[in-house]
XYZ file of C-alpha atoms in Angstrom:
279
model
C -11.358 11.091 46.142
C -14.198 13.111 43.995
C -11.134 15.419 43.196
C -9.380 12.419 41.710
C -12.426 11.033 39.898
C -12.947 14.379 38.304
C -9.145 14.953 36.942
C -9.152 11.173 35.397
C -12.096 11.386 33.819
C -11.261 14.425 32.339
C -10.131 13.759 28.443
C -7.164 14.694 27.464
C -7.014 17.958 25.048
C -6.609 16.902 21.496
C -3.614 17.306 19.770
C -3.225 18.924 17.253
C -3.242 17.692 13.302
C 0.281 18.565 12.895
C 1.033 16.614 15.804
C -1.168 13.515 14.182
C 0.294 13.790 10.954
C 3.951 14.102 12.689
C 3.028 10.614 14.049
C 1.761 9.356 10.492
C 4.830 10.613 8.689
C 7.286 8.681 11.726
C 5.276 5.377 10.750
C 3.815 5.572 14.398
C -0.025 4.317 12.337
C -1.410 3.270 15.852
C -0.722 6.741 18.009
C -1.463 8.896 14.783
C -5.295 6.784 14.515
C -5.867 7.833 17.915
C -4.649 11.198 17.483
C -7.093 11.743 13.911
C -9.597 10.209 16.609
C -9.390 13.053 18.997
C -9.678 15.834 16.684
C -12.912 17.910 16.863
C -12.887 18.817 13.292
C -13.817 15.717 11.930
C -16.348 17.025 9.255
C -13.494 18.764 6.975
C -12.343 16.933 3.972
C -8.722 17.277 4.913
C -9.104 15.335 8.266
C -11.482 13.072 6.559
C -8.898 12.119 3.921
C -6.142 11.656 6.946
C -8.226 9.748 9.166
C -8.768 7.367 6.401
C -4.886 7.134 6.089
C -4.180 6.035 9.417
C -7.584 3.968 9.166
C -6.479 2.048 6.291
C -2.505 1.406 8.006
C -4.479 -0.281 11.058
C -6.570 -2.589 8.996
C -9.676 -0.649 9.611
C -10.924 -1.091 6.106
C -14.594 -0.799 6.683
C -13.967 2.657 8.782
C -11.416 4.055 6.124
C -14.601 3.699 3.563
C -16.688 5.152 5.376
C -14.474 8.425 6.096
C -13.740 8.355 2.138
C -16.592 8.228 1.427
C -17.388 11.440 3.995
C -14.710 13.066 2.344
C -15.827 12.652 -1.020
C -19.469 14.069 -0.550
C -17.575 16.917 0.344
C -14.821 17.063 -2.455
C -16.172 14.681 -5.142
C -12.545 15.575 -7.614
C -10.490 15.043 -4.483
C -8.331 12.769 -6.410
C -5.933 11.658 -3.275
C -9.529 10.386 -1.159
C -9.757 8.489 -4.987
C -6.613 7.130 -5.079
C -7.021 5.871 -1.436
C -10.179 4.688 -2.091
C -9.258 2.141 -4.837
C -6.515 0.720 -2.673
C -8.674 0.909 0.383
C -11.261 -1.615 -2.077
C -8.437 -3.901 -3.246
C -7.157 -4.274 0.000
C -10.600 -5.412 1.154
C -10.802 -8.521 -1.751
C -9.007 -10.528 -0.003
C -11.196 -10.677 3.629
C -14.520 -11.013 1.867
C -16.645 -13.635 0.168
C -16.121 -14.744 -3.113
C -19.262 -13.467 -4.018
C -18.533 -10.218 -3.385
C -14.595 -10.014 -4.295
C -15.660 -8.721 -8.300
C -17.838 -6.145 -6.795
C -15.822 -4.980 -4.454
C -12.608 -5.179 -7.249
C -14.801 -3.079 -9.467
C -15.220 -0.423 -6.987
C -11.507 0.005 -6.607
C -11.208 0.386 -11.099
C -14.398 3.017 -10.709
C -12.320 4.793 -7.933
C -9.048 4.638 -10.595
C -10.885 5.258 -13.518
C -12.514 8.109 -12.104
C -9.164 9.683 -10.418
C -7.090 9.264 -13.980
C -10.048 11.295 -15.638
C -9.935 13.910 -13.208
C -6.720 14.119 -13.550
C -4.659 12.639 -16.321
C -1.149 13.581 -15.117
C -1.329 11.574 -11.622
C 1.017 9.504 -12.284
C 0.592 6.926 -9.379
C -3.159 7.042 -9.617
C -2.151 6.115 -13.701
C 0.462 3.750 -12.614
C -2.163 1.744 -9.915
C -5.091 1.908 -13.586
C -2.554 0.590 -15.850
C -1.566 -2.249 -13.130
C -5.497 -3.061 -12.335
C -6.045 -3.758 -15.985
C -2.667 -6.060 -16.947
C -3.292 -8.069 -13.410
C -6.975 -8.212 -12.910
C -9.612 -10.767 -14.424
C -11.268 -10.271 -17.009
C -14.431 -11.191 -14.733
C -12.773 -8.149 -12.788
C -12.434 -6.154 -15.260
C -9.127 -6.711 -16.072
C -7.693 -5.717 -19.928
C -4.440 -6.189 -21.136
C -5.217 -4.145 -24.093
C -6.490 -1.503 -21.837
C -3.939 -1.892 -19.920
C -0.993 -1.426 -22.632
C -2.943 2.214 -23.423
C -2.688 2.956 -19.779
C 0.628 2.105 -20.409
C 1.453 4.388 -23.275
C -0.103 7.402 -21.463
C 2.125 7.043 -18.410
C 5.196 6.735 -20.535
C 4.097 10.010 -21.838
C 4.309 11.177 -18.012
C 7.229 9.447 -16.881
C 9.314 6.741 -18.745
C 10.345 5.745 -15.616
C 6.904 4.674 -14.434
C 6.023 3.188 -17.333
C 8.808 0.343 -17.266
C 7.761 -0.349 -13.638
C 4.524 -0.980 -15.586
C 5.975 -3.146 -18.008
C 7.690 -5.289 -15.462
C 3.874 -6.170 -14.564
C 3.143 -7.292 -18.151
C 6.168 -9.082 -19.031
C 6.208 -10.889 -15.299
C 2.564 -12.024 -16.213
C 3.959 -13.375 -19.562
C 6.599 -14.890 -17.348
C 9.436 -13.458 -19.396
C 11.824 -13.103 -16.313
C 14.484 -11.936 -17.396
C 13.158 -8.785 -19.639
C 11.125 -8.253 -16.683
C 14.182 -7.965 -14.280
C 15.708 -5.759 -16.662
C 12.902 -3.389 -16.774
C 12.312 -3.796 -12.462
C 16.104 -3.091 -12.220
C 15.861 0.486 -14.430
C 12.695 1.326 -12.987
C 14.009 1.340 -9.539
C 17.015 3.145 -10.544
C 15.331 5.788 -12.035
C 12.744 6.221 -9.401
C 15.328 6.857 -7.395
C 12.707 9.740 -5.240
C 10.619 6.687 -3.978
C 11.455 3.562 -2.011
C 8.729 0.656 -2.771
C 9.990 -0.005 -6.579
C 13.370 -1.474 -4.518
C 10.586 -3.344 -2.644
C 9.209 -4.569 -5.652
C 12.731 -5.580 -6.855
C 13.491 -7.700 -3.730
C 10.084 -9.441 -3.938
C 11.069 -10.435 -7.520
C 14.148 -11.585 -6.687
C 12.793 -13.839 -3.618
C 9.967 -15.011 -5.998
C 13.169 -16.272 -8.149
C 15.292 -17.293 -5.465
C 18.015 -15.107 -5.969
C 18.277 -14.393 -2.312
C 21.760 -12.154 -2.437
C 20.465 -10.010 -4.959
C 16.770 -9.432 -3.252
C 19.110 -8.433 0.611
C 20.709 -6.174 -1.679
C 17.275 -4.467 -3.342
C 15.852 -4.849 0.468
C 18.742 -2.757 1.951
C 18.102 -0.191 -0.923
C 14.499 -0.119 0.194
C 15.055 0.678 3.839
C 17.818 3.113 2.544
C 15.277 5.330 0.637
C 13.072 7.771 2.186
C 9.167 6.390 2.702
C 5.702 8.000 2.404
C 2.640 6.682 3.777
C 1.821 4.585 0.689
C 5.156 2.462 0.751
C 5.389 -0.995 2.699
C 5.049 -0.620 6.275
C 7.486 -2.057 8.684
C 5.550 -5.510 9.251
C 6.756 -6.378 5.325
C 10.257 -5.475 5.405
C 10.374 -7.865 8.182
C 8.193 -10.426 6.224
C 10.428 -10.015 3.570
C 13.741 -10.594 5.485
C 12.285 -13.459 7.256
C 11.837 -15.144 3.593
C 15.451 -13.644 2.781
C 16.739 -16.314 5.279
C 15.093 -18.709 4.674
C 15.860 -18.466 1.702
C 19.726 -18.422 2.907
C 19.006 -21.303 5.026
C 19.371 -19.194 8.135
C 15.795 -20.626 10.078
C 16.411 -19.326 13.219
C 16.741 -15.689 11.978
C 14.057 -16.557 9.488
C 11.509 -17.381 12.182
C 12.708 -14.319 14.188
C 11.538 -11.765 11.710
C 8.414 -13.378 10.277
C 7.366 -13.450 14.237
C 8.167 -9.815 14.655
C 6.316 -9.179 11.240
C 3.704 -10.918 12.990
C 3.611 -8.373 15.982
C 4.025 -5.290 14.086
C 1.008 -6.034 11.049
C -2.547 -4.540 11.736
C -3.489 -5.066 8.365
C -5.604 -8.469 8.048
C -4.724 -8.963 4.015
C -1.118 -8.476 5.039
C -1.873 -10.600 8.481
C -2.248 -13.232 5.670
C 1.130 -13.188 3.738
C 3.558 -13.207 6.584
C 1.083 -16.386 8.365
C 1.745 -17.910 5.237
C 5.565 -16.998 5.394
C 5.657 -18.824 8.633
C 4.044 -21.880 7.562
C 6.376 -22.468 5.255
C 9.190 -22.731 7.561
């Protein structure tokens, strides 16, 4: 019996961080958490920077800060712990008091502003500056006119990019259908990443073209991912408002409850409740 107390109480060896970031890259957030967990190296910058990956994909806001913030007292120009960082903060708005939600927004430009300075030619960490600024509050911090130079700089680094930009701005000034134009090219030419076909099947449910946005959502599951498109939980949310949409309940109701099991995220907990109670 004291052998069998001694082999279960044993912890298992680690794995290794190839094996933790295999599980990250599969989408398998939960096992590749406890896998970052288990690694003895958890001082480096590089695990740091990871475990705040699979931190932030469980919800674990206040924890993905805190190992960003690890990270970046080690590697203040680590520009990917920056770009994390501001969506780590802007993620956050949305679970804390209002007297704290232009703070915490603010935190989340600094960590833009000061990745785009680092380095200029970032061209997601430009993109996510120039989109802060067009949909933000003023109160926030929000600028169109800062936003339109943002704007101008990333066309400079990618046209492409850019009009996915302008789709922000001209969906703001609610003029649809030049912003559908623009979506439609932008997600055409960024043909090398998936969530712009996200983007263009959330447009089209927000304008209740629902055979167009199953088309844009099959292109998004179609594409390859990285660890900064939407998770699982929202292509589900999304094709649970697809048939609704279609007047298809049943199957509605089936994937918003699925979306429901999959999300870990509390922000995105939100939208597909939501979904549901609009059945």
């Amino acid at each position: 019996m004291l052998i069998l107390l001694l082999l279960f109480s044993t912890p298992l060896l680690a794995v290794s961080q190839a094996e933790a970031e295999r599980l990250f890259s599969q989408g398998q957030y939960p096992e590749a958490l406890a896998a970052f967990e288990s690694l003895a190296e958890t001082d480096t910058p590089e695990h740091l920077y990871l475990l705040a990956r699979s931190q932030f994909h469980a919800g674990q806001y206040a924890a993905a800060e805190d190992s960003l913030a690890a990270a970046l007292k080690h590697e203040p120009q680590n520009v990917e712990a920056l770009y994390l960082q501001g969506s780590v903060k802007v993620s956050r708005v949305s679970e804390v008091s209002i007297f704290s939600k232009v703070g915490l927004a603010k935190q989340a430009l600094s960590s833009w502003q000061q990745l785009v300075t680092l380095d200029p030619t970032h061209i997601e960490g430009v993109y996510a500056l120039a989109s802060y600024y067009l949909s933000a509050p003023g109160i926030a911090g929000g600028d169109l006119k800062k936003g339109e130079a943002v704007l101008e700089d990333l066309g400079k680094l990618s046209p492409a990019w850019e009009k996915l930009g302008r789709f922000n701005l001209l969906s703001k000034q609610e003029k649809f259908a030049a912003a559908e134009i623009m979506l439609r090219q932008a997600s055409n030419e960024i043909s090398g990443r998936a969530f712009p076909a996200y983007v263009l099947a959330n447009f089209y449910i927000q304008q209740q073209n629902f055979d167009q946005a199953q088309i844009a959502l099959n292109d998004y599951i179609s594409r390859e991912k990285t660890w900064n498109d939407p998770e699982p939980s929202m292509v589900a949310m999304l094709q649970g408002k697809i048939y609704a949409g279609l007047g298809r309940k049943a199957e509605a109701r089936q994937e918003l409850e699925k979306a429901l099991g999959l999300v870990r995220r509390p922000d995105l907990r939100a939208l597909v409740k939501a979904a549901l109670e609009e059945l």
